[in-house]
Structure formats: structure tokens, C-alpha cells
Short mmCIF file of C-alpha atoms and ligand atoms in Angstrom, two decimals:
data_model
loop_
_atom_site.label_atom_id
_atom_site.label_comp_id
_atom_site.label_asym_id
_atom_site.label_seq_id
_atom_site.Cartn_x
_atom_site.Cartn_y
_atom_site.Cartn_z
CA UNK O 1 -16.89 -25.89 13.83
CA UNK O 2 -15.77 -25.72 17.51
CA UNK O 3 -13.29 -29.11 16.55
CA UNK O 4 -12.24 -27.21 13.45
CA UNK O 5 -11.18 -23.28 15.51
CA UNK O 6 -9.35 -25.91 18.24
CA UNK O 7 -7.03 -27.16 15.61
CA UNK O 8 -6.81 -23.84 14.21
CA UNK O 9 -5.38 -22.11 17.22
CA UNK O 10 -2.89 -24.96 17.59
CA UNK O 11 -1.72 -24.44 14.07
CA UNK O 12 -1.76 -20.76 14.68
CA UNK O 13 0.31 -21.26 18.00
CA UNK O 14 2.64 -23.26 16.31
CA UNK O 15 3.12 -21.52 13.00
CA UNK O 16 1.64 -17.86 13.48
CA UNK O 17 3.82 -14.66 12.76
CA UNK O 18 3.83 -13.63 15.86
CA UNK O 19 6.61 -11.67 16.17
CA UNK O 20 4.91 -9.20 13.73
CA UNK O 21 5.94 -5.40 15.12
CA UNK O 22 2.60 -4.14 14.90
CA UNK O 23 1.37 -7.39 16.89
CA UNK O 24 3.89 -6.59 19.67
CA UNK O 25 2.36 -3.33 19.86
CA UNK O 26 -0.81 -2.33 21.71
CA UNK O 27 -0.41 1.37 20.65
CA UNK O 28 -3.79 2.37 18.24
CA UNK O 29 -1.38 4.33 16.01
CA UNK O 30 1.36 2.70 15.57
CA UNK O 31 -1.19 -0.77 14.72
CA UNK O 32 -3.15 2.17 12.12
CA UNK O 33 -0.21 2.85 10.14
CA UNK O 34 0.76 -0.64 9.88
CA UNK O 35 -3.30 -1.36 8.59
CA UNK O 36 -2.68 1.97 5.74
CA UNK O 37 0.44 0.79 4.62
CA UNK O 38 -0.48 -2.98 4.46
CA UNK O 39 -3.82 -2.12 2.62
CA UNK O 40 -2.10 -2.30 -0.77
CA UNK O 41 1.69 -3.32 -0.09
CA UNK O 42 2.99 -6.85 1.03
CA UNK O 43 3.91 -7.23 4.74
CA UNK O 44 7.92 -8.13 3.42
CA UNK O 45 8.07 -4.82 2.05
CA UNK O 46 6.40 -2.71 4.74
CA UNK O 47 8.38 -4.38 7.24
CA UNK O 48 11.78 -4.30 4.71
CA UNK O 49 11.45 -0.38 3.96
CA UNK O 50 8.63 1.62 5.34
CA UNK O 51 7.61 0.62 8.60
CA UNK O 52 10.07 1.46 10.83
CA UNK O 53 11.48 4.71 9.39
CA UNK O 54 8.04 6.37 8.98
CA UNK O 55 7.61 5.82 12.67
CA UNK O 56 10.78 7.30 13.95
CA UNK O 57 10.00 10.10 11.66
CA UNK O 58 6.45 10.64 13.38
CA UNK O 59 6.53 8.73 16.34
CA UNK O 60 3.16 9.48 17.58
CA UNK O 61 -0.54 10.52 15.65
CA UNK O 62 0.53 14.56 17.42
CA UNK O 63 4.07 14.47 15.36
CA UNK O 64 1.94 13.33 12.14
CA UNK O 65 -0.23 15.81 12.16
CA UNK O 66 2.38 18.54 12.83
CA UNK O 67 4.35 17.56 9.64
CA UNK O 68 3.81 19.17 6.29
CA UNK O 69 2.34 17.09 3.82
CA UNK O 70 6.13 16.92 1.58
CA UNK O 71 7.70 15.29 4.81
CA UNK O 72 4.78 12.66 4.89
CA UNK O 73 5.23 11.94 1.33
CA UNK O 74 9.14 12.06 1.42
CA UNK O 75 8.75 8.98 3.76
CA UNK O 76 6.05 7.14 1.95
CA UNK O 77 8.42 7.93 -1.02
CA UNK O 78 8.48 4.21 -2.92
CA UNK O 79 6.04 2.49 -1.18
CA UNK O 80 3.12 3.88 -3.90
CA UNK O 81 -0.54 4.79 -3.39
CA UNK O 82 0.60 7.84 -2.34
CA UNK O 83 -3.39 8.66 -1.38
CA UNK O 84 -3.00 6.45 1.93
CA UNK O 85 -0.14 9.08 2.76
CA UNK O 86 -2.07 12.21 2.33
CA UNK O 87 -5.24 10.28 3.81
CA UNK O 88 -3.06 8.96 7.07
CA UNK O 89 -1.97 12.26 7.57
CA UNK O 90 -5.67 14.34 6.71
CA UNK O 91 -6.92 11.84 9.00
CA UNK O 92 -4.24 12.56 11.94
CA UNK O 93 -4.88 16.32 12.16
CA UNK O 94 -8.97 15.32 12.09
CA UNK O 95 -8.08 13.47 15.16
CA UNK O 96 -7.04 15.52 17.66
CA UNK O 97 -4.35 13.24 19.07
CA UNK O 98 -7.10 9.79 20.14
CA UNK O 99 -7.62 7.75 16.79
CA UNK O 100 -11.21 6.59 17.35
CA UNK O 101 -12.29 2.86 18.66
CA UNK O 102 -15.98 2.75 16.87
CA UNK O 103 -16.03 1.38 13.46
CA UNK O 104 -18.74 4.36 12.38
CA UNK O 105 -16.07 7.20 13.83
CA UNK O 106 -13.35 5.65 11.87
CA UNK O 107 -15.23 5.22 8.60
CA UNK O 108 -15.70 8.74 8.53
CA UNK O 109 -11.84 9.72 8.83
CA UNK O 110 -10.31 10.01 5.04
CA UNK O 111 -9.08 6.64 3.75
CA UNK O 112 -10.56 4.29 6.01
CA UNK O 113 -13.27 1.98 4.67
CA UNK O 114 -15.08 -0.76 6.36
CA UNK O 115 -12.45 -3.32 5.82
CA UNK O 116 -9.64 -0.76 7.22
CA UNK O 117 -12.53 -0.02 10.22
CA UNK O 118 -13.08 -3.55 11.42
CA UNK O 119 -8.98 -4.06 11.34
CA UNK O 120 -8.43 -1.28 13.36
CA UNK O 121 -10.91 -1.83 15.91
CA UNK O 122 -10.14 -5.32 16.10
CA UNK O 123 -6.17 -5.33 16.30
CA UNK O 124 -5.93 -1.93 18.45
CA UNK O 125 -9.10 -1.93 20.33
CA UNK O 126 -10.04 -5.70 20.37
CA UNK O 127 -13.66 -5.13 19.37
CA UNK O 128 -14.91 -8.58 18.71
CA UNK O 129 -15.26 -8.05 14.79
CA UNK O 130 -14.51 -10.10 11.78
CA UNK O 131 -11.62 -8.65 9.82
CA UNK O 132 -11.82 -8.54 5.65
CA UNK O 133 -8.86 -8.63 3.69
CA UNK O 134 -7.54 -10.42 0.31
CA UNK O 135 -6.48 -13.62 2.66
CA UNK O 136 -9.95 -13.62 4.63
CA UNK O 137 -11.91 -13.31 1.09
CA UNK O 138 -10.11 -15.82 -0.63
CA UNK O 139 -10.20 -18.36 2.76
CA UNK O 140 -14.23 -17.28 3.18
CA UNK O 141 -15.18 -18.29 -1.00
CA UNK O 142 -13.18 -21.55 -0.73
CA UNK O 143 -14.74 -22.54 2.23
CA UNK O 144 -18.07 -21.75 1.27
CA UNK O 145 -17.44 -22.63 -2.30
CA UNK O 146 -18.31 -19.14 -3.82
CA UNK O 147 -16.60 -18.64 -7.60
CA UNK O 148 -17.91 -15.55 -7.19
CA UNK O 149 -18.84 -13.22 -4.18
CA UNK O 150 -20.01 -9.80 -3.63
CA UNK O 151 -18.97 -7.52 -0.58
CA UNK O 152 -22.40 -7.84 1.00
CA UNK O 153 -22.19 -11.75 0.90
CA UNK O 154 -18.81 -11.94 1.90
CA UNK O 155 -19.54 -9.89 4.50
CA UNK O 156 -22.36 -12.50 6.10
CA UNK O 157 -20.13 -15.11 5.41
CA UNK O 158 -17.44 -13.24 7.21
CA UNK O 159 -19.69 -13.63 10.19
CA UNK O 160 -20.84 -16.63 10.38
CA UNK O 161 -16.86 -17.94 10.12
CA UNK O 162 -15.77 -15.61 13.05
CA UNK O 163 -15.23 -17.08 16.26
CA UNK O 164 -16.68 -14.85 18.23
CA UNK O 165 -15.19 -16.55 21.55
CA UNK O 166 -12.03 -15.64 20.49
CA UNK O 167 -11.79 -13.03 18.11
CA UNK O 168 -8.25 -10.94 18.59
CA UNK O 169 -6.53 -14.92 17.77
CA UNK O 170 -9.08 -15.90 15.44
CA UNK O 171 -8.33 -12.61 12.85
CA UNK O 172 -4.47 -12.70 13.92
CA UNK O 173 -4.60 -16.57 12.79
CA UNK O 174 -7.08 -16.33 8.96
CA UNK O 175 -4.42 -13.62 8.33
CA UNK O 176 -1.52 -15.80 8.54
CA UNK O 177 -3.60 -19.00 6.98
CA UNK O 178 -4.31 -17.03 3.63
CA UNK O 179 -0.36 -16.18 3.80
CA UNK O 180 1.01 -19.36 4.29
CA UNK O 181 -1.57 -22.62 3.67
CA UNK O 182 -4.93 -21.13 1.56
CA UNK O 183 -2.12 -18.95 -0.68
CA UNK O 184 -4.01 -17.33 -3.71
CA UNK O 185 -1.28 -19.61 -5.94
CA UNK O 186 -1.50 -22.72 -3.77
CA UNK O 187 -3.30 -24.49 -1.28
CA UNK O 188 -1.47 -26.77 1.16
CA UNK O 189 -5.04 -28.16 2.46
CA UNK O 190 -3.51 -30.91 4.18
CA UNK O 191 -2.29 -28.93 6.74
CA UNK O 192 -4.69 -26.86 6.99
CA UNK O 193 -7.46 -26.56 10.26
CA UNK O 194 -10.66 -26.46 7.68
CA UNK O 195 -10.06 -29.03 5.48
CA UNK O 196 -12.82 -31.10 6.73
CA UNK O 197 -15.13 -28.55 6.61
CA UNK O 198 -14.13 -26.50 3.26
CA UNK O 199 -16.07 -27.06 0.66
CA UNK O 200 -13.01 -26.38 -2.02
CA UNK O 201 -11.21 -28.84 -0.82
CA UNK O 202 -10.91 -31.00 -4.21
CA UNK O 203 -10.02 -28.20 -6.49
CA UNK O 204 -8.97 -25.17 -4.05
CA UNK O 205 -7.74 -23.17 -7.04
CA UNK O 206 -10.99 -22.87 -8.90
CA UNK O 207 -12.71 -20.69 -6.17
CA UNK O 208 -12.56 -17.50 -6.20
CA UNK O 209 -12.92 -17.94 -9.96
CA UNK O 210 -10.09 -15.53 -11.56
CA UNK O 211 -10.85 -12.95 -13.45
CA UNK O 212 -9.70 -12.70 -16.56
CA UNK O 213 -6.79 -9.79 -16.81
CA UNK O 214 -6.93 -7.12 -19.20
CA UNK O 215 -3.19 -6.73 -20.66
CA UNK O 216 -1.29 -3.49 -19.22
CA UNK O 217 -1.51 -0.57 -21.37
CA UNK O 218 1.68 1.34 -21.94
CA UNK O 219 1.93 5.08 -21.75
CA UNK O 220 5.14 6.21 -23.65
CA UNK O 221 6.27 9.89 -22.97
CA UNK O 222 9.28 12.37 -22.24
CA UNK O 223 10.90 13.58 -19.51
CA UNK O 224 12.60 16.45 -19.87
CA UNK O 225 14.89 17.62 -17.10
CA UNK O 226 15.78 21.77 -17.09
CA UNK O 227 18.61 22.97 -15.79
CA UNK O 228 19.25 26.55 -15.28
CA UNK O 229 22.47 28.60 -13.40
CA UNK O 230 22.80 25.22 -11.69
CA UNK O 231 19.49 24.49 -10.95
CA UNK O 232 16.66 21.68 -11.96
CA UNK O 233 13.16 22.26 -12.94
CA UNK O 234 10.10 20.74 -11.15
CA UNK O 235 6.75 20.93 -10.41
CA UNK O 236 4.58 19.19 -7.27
CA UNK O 237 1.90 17.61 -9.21
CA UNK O 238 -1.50 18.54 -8.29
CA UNK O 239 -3.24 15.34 -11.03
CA UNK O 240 -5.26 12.25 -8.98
CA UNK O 241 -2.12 9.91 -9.79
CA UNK O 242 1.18 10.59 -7.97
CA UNK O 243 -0.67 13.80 -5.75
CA UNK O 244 2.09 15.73 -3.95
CA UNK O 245 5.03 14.14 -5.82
CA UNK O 246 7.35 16.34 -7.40
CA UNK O 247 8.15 15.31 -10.85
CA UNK O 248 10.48 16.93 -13.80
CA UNK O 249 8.29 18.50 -16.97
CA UNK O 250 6.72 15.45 -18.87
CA UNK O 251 5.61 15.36 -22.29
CA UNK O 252 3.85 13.18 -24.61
CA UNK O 253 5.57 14.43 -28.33
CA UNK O 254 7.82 17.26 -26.83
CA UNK O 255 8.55 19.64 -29.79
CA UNK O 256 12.02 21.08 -27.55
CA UNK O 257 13.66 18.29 -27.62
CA UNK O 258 15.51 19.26 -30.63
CA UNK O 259 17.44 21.17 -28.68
CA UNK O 260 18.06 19.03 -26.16
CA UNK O 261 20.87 16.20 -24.83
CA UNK O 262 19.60 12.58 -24.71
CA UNK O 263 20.42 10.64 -21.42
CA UNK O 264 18.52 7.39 -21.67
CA UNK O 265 15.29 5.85 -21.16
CA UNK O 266 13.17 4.20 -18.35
CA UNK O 267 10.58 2.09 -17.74
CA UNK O 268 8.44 2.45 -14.93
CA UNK O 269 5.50 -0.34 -14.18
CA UNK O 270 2.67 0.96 -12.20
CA UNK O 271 -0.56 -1.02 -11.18
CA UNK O 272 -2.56 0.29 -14.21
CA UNK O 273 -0.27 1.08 -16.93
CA UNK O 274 3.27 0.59 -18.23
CA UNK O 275 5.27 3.83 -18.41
CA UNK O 276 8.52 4.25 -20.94
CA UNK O 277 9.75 7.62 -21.01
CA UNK O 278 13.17 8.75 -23.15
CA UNK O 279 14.54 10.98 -20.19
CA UNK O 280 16.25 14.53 -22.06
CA UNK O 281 18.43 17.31 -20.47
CA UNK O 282 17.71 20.47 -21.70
CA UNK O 283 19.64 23.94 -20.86
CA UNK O 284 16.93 26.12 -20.25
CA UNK O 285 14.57 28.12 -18.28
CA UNK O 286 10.65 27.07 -18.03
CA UNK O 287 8.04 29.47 -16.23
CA UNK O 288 5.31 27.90 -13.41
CA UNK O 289 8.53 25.47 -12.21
CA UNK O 290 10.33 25.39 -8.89
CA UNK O 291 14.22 25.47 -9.54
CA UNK O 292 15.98 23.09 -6.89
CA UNK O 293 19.86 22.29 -6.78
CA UNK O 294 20.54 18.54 -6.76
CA UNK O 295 20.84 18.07 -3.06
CA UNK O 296 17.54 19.97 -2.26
CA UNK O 297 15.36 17.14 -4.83
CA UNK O 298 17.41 14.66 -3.05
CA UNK O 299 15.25 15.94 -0.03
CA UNK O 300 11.75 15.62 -2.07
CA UNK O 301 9.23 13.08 -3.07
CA UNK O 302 10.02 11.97 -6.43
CA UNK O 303 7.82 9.28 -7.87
CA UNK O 304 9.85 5.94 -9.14
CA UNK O 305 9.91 7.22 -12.62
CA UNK O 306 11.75 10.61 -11.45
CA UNK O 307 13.91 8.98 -9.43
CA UNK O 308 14.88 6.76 -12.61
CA UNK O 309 15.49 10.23 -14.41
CA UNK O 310 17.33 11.32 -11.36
CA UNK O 311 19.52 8.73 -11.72
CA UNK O 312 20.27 9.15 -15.24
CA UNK O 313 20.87 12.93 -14.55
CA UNK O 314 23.46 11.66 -12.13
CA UNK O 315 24.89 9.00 -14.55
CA UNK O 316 25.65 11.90 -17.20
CA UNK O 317 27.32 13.85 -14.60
CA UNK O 318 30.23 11.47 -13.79
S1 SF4 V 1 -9.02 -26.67 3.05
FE1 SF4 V 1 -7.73 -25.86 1.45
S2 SF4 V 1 -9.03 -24.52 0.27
FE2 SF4 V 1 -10.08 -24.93 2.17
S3 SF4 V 1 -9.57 -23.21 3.47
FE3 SF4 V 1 -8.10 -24.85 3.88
S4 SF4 V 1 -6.36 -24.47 2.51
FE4 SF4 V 1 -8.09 -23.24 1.82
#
């Protein structure tokens, strides 16, 4: 193996990302938010959108867990799992203004599992730890040849492919190997480090076996926007999905609108269903809604879908 992590740090030398912002940094929070954000979201579109304005909003772990919970979410707004958000910031008022180096004192803050935990103490603290991610898992069962791998096992395996000589290079480098030579839709094994050694080398693609995929059920509903003396109807939802986000009434058969004007219709694709929604305008006043004028719900967190409506709304008004 020692031939095989040589060659490896010469291809990472040579090819690595690393001019990554979060790599440049040595600063535990700023290298956290990056690990929250990129837990479900593709580096491109961290780095594109997210990144950088949710840092200049709360510069430091202190300014996070001074700001409301609608200011967190305003600047997550878009980027989705909007748990991470209300988990980063839970977790930076727990804190006290350190983030924690031990993997057992960061498993207990809100939102951070063992993956997250090993990530975090290996990028900000550089504990010598193996790192797990979608890249490491998918390197780890085509090298070992596992179709099919539980955490536990992955875990061992995990282990025993760590370099423990050199560990802060040897997790910056799988991380950039899964991206860009063992990619989940291709696998350029001729230039990669392990191909000696990998054990999926003749048919890359068959390991991890895929699962099969279950097609997308779609939700279909209404959105009905109030208005009232000028104002717009909303409510901050307080349901599991979209937590915090501020939405316009939503119905499933809505018996009012009869009485209402039709402005379109959206389609809205989350990660476990398909959402199509006929957006209405109604005049008229709802109770248990907050009434906003159009520049204050420019200022909350909408979900995609209400923004969509929003934009419809604004469409109707020209
Ligand atoms: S040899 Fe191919 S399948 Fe094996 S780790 Fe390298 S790129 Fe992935």
C-alpha cells in the first residue's frame, strides 16, 4: 500500500482542489459550516451561492448564535435541508463561542453525526481520523469489492485504507479522487493511484451495487395567496419539512377558490416528492396569518415553491 499512497499524493499534488476556501482556512468554524452545508449540497453550489454570504452575515460561531433563527434561515434560503440551518445555529449557542475538537463532544451538538464528527476533527483540528462521505464510501466498496456495505463495515474498512502517516492529505486527497477519477457515473481507473490494488477494477460500476429507485411521488395542491388593505398572508411553518420557512396558505382541494383569481402554476421538485401547485390570489382576510407588505416577505425565508408563487404574484402585478 505504501507504493500505492506515494502515487496518490503525487496525483493529489498535481490535481487536488486545493484552492478550496474552507482548505485555505484553519478557522474551526468557518471549516464547520463548510462540513453542514456540504453534507447534502454539491461543493459548485455551496461555493456558487451559500458559502460566502452566510459568512459575512455571521462571521464568527458568537455572531451565529446572536442571530434569530429567521436571519439564519433567510441565508440558508435555497440551499434546502433547512434542518442543518436550525441545527448549525442550535449547535452555535450550545457552544459557547469554542466548537469542540473531540469527536464524542461534537456528536453530541444537534446535527452532527459521526461522519460530520470525524470531518470536523480532521479538517479543523487535524485529529488523525478517517473521514466518511459519499466519495470515501463509494472509493472504500470498489476497492474492497463490496456490492453492498453496512456503516459498521465501512467503517473498518475506512480504517484499514487510512494512512495514518499522513492523514490531513490523505482525507483532503479520497475527497477529490471520488470527485474527479472513482465518480459514482464513471471511473477513469487508469489514472487513478489504486488501480493495482482495487479490486473493482474490471467492472468499477457494478460496486456499490445501485439500488433500485422508487419513482418520485407527486403531491399536487394549492396555493392560495391573501391579500388584504395591501397586505399578504403567511404563516412560519412549524411541520418537520420546510421548519421555519414562511409559506402562503396551502391547500389540497381548496373549496375558496371559487372566489378567487388564477395566476399560474408551479412545479417544485424536492428530494422525496414532486410538488405542482395552481398558485390563486384571493382578496381576503384569513385568521392565525401574519400580514406582510411585499417588501417585508422579500426579507423572509420562503421555501422554492413560495418563491415560485412570489413570482407569479409579481408577474400579475405588472
Ligand atoms: S481503480 Fe477504479 S474503481 Fe478502483 S478506486 Fe480507482 S478509480 Fe475507483
Amino acid at each position: 500500500m505504501k507504493k500505492a499512497y506515494k502515487l496518490f499524493y503525487k496525483w493529489y499534488e498535481k490535481n487536488g482542489r486545493h484552492d478550496l476556501p474552507w482548505r485555505l482556512s484553519s478557522d474551526p468554524y468557518r471549516i464547520w459550516v463548510s462540513e453542514i452545508m456540504l453534507q447534502q449540497t454539491q461543493v459548485k453550489t455551496v461555493l456558487a451561492r451559500f458559502y460566502f454570504p452566510f459568512l459575512k452575515a455571521f462571521p464568527s460561531l458568537e455572531t451565529l448564535a446572536n442571530a434569530s433563527e429567521d436571519e439564519v434561515l433567510k441565508m440558508w434560503e435555497g440551499l434546502g435541508y433547512y434542518t442543518r440551518a436550525r441545527n448549525l445555529h442550535k449547535s452555535a449557542k450550545l457552544c459557547a463561542s469554542v466548537l469542540p475538537q473531540s469527536v464524542h463532544e461534537l456528536t453530541a451538538l444537534p446535527g452532527i453525526g459521526r461522519s460530520t464528527a470525524h470531518a470536523i476533527a480532521a479538517f479543523a483540528y487535524k485529529t488523525p481520523l478517517p473521514i466518511m462521505d459519499a466519495n470515501v464510501k463509494r472509493i472504500l466498496c470498489r476497492f474492497y469489492g463490496l456490492k453492498k456495505a453496512g456503516e459498521k463495515l465501512l467503517w473498518e474498512k475506512a480504517y484499514d485504507f487510512f494512512d495514518a502517516e499522513h492523514p490531513y492529505d490523505f482525507n483532503q486527497a479520497i475527497m477529490d479522487l471520488g470527485a474527479s477519477v472513482c465518480m459514482a457515473k464513471a471511473a477513469l481507473c487508469h489514472e487513478c493511484p489504486f488501480a493495482s490494488l482495487c479490486m473493482a477494477v474490471d467492472d468499477p460500476l457494478a460496486y456499490p451495487q445501485k439500488k433500485v429507485k422508487k419513482s418520485t411521488p407527486v403531491r399536487r395542491k394549492q396555493i392560495v395567496i391573501h391579500r388584504h388593505q395591501g397586505r399578504f398572508a403567511l404563516k412560519q411553518r412549524d411541520t418537520r419539512f420546510l421548519n421555519g420557512l414562511w409559506g402562503f396558505s396551502e391547500y389540497e382541494q381548496s373549496d375558496a377558490i371559487t372566489t378567487t383569481q388564477k395566476l399560474g402554476e408551479i412545479v417544485q421538485v424536492y428530494s422525496h416528492f414532486r410538488l405542482e401547485a395552481e398558485v390563486y390570489l384571493r382578496q381576503a382576510h384569513i385568521e392565525e396569518h401574519e400580514w406582510f407588505t411585499l417588501e417585508e416577505i422579500n426579507k423572509l425565508a420562503l421555501s422554492r415553491a413560495d418563491h415560485k408563487a412570489l413570482a407569479l404574484l409579481d408577474m400579475s402585478e405588472k
